[in-house]
mmCIF file of C-alpha atoms in Angstrom:
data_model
loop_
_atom_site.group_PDB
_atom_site.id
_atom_site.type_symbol
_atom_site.label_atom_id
_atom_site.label_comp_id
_atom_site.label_asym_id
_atom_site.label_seq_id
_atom_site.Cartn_x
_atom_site.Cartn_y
_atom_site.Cartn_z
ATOM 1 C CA UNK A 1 42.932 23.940 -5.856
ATOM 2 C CA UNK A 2 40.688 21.425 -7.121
ATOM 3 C CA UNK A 3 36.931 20.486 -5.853
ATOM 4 C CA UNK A 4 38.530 17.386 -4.551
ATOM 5 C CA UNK A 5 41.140 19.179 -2.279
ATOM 6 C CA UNK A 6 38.685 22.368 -1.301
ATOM 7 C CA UNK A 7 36.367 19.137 0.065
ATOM 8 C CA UNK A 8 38.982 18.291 1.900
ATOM 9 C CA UNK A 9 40.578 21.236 2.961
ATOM 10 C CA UNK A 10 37.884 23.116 4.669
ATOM 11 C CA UNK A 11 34.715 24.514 5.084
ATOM 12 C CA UNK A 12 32.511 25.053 1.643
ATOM 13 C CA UNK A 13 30.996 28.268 1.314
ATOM 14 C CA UNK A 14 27.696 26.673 1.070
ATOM 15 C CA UNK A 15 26.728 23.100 2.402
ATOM 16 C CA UNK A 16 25.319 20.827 -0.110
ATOM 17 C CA UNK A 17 22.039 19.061 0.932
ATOM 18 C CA UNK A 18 23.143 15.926 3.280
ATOM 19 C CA UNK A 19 22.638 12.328 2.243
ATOM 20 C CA UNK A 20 19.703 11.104 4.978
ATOM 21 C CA UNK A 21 17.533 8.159 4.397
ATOM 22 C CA UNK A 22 14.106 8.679 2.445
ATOM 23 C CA UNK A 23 11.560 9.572 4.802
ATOM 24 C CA UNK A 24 13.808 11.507 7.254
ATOM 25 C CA UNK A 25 13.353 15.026 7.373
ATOM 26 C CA UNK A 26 15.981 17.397 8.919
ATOM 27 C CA UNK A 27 14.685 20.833 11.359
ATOM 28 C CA UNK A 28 15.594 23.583 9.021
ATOM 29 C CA UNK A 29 16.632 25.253 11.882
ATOM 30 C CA UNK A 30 18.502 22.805 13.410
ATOM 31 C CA UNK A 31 20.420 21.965 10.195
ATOM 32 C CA UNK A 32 21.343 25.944 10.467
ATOM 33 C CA UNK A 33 23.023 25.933 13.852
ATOM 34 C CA UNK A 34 24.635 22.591 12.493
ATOM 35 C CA UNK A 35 25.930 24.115 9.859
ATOM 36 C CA UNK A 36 26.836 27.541 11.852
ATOM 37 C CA UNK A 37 29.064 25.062 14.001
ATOM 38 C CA UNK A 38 30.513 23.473 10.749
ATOM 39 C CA UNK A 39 31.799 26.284 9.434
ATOM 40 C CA UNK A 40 32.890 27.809 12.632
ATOM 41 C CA UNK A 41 35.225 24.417 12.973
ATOM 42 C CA UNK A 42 36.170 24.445 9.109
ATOM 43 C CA UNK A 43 34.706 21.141 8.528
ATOM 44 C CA UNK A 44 34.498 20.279 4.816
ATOM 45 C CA UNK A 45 31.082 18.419 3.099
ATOM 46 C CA UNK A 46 32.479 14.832 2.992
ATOM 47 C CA UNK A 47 33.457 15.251 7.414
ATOM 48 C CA UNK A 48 30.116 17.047 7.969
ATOM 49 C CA UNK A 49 28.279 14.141 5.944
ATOM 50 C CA UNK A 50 29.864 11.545 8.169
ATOM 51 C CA UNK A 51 28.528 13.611 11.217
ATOM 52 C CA UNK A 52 25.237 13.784 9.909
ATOM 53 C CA UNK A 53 25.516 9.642 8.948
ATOM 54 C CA UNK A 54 26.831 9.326 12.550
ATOM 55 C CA UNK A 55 23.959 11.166 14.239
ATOM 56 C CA UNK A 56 21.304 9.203 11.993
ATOM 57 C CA UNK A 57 22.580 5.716 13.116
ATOM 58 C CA UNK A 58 22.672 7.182 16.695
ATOM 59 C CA UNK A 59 19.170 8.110 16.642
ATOM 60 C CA UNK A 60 18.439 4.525 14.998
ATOM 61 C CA UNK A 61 20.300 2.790 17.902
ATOM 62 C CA UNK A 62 18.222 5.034 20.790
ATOM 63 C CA UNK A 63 15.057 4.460 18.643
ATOM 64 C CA UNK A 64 15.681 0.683 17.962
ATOM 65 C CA UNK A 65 16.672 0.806 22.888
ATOM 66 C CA UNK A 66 13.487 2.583 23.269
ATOM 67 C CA UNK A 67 11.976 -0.285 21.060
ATOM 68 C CA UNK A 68 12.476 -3.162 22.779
ATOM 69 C CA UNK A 69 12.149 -1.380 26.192
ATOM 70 C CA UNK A 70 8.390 -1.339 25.418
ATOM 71 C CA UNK A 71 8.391 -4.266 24.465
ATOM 72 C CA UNK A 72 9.764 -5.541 27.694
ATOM 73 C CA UNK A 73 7.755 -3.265 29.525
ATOM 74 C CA UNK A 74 4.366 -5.236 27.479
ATOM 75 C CA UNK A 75 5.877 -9.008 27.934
ATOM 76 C CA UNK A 76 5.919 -7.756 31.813
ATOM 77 C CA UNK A 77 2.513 -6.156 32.020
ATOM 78 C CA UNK A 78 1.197 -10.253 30.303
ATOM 79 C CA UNK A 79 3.155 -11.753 32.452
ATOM 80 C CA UNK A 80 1.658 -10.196 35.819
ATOM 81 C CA UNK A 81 -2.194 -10.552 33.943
ATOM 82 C CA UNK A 82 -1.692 -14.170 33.175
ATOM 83 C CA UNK A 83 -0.488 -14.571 37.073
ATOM 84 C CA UNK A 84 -3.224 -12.582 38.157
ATOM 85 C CA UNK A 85 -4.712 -13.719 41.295
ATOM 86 C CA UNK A 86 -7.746 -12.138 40.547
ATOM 87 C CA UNK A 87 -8.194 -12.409 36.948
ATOM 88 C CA UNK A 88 -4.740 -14.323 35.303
ATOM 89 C CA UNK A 89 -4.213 -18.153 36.905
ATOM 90 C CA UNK A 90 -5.922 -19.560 34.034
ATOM 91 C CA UNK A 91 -8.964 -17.422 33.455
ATOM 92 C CA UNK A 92 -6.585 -14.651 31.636
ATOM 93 C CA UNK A 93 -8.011 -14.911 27.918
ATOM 94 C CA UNK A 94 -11.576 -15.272 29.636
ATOM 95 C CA UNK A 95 -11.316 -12.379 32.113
ATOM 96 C CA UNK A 96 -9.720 -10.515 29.511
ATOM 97 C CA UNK A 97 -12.598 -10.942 27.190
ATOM 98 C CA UNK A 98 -14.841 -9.584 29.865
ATOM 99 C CA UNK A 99 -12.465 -6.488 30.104
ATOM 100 C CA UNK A 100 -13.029 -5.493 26.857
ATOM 101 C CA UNK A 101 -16.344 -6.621 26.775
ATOM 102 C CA UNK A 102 -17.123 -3.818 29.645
ATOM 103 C CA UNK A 103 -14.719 -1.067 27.887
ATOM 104 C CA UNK A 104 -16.872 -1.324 24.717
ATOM 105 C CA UNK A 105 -19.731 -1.063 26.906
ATOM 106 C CA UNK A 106 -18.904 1.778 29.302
ATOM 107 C CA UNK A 107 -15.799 3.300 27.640
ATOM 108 C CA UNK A 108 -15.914 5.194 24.093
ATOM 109 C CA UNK A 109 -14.144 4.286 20.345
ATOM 110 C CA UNK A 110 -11.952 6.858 21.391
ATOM 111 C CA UNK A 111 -10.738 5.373 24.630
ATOM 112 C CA UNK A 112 -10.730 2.310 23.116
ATOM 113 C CA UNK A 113 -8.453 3.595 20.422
ATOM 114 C CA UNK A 114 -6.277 5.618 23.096
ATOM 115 C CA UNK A 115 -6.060 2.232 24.860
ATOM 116 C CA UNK A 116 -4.967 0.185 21.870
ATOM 117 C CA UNK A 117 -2.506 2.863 20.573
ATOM 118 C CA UNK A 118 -0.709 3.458 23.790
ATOM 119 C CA UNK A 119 -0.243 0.021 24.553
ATOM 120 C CA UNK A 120 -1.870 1.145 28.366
ATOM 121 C CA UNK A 121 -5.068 -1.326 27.720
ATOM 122 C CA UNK A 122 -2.037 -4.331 28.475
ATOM 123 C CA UNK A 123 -1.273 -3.259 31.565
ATOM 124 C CA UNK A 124 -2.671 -4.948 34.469
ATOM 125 C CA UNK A 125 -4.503 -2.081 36.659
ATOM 126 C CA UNK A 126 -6.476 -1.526 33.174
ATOM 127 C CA UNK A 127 -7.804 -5.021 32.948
ATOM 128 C CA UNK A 128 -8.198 -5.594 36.501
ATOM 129 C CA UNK A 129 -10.673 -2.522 36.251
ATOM 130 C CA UNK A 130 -12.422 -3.420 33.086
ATOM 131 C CA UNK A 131 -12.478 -7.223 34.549
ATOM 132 C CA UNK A 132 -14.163 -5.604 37.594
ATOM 133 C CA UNK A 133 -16.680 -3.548 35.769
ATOM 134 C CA UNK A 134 -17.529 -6.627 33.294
ATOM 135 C CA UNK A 135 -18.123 -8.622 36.164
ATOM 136 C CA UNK A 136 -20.455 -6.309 38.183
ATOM 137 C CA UNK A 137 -21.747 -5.422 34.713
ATOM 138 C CA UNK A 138 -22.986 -8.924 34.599
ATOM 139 C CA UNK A 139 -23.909 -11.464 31.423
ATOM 140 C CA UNK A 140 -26.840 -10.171 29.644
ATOM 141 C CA UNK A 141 -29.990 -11.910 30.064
ATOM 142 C CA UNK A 142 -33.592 -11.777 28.140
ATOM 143 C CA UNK A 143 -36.443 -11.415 30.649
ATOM 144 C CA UNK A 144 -39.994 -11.557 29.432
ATOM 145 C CA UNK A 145 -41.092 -9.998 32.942
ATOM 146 C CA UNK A 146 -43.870 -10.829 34.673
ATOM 147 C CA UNK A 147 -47.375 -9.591 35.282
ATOM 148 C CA UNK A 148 -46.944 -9.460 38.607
ATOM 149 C CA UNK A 149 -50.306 -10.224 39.722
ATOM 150 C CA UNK A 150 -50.442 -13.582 41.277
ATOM 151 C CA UNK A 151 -51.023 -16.623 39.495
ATOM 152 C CA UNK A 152 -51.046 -17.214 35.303
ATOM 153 C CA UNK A 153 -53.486 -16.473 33.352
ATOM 154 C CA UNK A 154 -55.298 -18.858 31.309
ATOM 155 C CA UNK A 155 -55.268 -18.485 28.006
ATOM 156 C CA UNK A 156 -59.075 -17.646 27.506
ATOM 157 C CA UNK A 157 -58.339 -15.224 29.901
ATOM 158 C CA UNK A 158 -55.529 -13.713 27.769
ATOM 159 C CA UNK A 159 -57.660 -13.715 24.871
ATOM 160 C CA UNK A 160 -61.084 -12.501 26.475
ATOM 161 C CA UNK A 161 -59.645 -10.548 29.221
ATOM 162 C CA UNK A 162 -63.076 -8.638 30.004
ATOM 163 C CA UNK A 163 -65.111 -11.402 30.131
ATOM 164 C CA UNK A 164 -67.329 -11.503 32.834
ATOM 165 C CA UNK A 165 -66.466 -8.191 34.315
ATOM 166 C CA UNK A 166 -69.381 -5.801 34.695
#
C-alpha cells in the first residue's frame, strides 16, 4: 500500500492540517469533532479536504447573502429619508446635515461611532430624531445682550459713567 492508495482508501491515522485561505482560522475544537466524524466515516485527507473547501465556499456564499442584504436594507432606509415628508422631499442632504449637526452636539464620539459602525445612523427614525433635535436645537446666534435699562447710553456716559452722581 502506497501513500497514494492509503489517501484514498481510508481514514489517516492523523489528519494533516487543511488547506483554508490565509486569514481564516479554524475552532480547534470544532476541527476535533470534524475530524472525530471523519474518522468515524473512514474518510481519507484528499475527501475531508474537499469537505472543508466545500464548507469554506458555503460560508463565503452566506457571508457574500448577508452582504448585499444590508445593503438592501441601507438603499431602503435612503430611499424612505430622501421621501421623507418631514425631512426627505428635497431638504434630505440639508436636514441630514442638521441631524448630525445635533448628534455631535447632544450625542457622544462613542454614539457617534456606534452609529456609523452599525449602519443604524441611515435609518430613518434616527435622522428624523436628530432632524428634530437640530431643529428645536436651533442655528446658533451671537448676542451682545443688552443692558436692559431703558434707552442707550451715550458714549460720555459709557466712558464717565459716575459723572454727576453724588
Amino acid at each position: 500500500d502506497s501513500d497514494a492508495d492509503k489517501d484514498v482508501a481510508g481514514a489517516p491515522d492523523e489528519y494533516e492540517q487543511f488547506d483554508v485561505p490565509e486569514g481564516v482560522d479554524i475552532n480547534p475544537e470544532v476541527l476535533t469533532e470534524f475530524t472525530s466524524l471523519l474518522k468515524d466515516a473512514n474518510v481519507s485527507q484528499a475527501q475531508a479536504q474537499s469537505f472543508v473547501d466545500l464548507q469554506l465556499k458555503m460560508n463565503s456564499q452566506a457571508a457574500e447573502a448577508q452582504a448585499q442584504q444590508w445593503a438592501d436594507i441601507q438603499g431602503e432606509w435612503q430611499e424612505a429619508g430622501e421621501n421623507d415628508e418631514e425631512y426627505g422631499k428635497g431638504k434630505y442632504d440639508e436636514s441630514v446635515m442638521i441631524a448630525r449637526k445635533a448628534m455631535r452636539t447632544v450625542g457622544s464620539p462613542a454614539l457617534g461611532k456606534a452609529l456609523e459602525e452599525t449602519g443604524m445612523g441611515n435609518h430613518p427614525e434616527f435622522i428624523r430624531f436628530f432632524y428634530r433635535v437640530g431643529v428645536a436645537i436651533g442655528e446658533d446666534s451671537l448676542s451682545f445682550g443688552g443692558t436692559g435699562k431703558g434707552a442707550d447710553k451715550t458714549a460720555a456716559e459709557k466712558i464717565f459713567p459716575n459723572q454727576g452722581k453724588g
